[in-house]
CSV table of C-alpha atoms in Angstrom, one decimal:
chain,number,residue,atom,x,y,z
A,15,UNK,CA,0.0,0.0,0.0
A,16,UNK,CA,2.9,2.5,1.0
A,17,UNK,CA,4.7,1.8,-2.1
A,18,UNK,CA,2.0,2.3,-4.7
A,19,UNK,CA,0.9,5.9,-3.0
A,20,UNK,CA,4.3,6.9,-2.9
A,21,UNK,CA,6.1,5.3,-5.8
A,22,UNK,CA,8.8,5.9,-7.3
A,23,UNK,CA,10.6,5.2,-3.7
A,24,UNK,CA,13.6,4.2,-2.9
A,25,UNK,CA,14.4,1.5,0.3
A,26,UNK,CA,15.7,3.7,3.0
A,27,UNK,CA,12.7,6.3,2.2
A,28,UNK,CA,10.5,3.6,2.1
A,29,UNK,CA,11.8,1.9,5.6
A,30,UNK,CA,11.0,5.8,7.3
A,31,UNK,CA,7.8,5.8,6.1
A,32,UNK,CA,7.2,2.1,7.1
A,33,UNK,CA,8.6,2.4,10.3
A,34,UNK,CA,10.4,-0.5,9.6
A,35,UNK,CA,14.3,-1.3,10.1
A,36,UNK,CA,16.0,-0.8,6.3
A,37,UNK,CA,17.2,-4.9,6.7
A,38,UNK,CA,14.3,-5.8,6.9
A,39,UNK,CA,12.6,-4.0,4.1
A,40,UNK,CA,15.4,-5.5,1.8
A,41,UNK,CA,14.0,-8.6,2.7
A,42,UNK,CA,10.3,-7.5,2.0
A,43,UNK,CA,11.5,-6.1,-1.1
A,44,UNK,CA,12.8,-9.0,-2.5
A,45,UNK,CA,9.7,-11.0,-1.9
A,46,UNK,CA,7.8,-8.8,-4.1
A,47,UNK,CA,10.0,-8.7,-6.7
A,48,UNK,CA,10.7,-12.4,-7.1
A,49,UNK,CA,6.7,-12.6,-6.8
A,50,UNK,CA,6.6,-10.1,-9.8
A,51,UNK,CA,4.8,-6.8,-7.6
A,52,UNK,CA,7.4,-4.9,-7.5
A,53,UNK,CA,10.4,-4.1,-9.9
A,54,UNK,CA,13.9,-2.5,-9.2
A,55,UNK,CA,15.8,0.5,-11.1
A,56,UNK,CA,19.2,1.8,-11.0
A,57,UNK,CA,19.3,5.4,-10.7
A,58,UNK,CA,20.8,6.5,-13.6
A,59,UNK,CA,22.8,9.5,-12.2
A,60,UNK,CA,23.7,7.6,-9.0
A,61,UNK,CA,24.3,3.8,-9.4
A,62,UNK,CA,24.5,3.1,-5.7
A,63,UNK,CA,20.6,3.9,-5.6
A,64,UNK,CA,17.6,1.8,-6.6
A,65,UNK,CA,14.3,3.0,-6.9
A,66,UNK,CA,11.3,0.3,-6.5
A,67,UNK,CA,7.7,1.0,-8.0
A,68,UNK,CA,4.7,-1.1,-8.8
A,69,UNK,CA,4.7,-3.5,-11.6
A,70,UNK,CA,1.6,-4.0,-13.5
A,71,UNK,CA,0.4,-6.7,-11.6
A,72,UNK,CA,1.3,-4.7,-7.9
A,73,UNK,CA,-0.5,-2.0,-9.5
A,74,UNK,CA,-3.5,-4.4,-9.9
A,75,UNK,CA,-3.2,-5.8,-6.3
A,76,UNK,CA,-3.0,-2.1,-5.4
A,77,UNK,CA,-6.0,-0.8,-6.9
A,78,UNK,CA,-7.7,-4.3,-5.6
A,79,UNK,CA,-8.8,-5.7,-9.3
């Protein structure tokens, strides 16, 4: 729910507004994406960040359809 109102996010910004301890939202994260909800991109201008947003199907089981 948090990432699809606030997406494009990266982890650390999304562990603040989760409340939730950056380790453990790597671990979250990685669910989703090997469950195909959430994808991963480099930032271009800074390679050591990633930015996660909804996939089409997390968008879906966002928007409950």
């Amino acid at each position: 729910m948090v990432l699809g109102q606030f997406a494009p996010v990266n982890p650390r910004r999304l562990s603040e507004l989760m409340h939730i301890n950056p380790g453990t939202i790597s671990v979250y994260v990685q669910r989703l994406v090997e469950n195909g909800s959430v994808q991963r991109e480099q930032d271009a201008e800074d390679r050591r960040n990633w930015w996660l947003s909804l996939t089409e199907a997390g968008q879906m089981a966002y928007q409950g359809i």
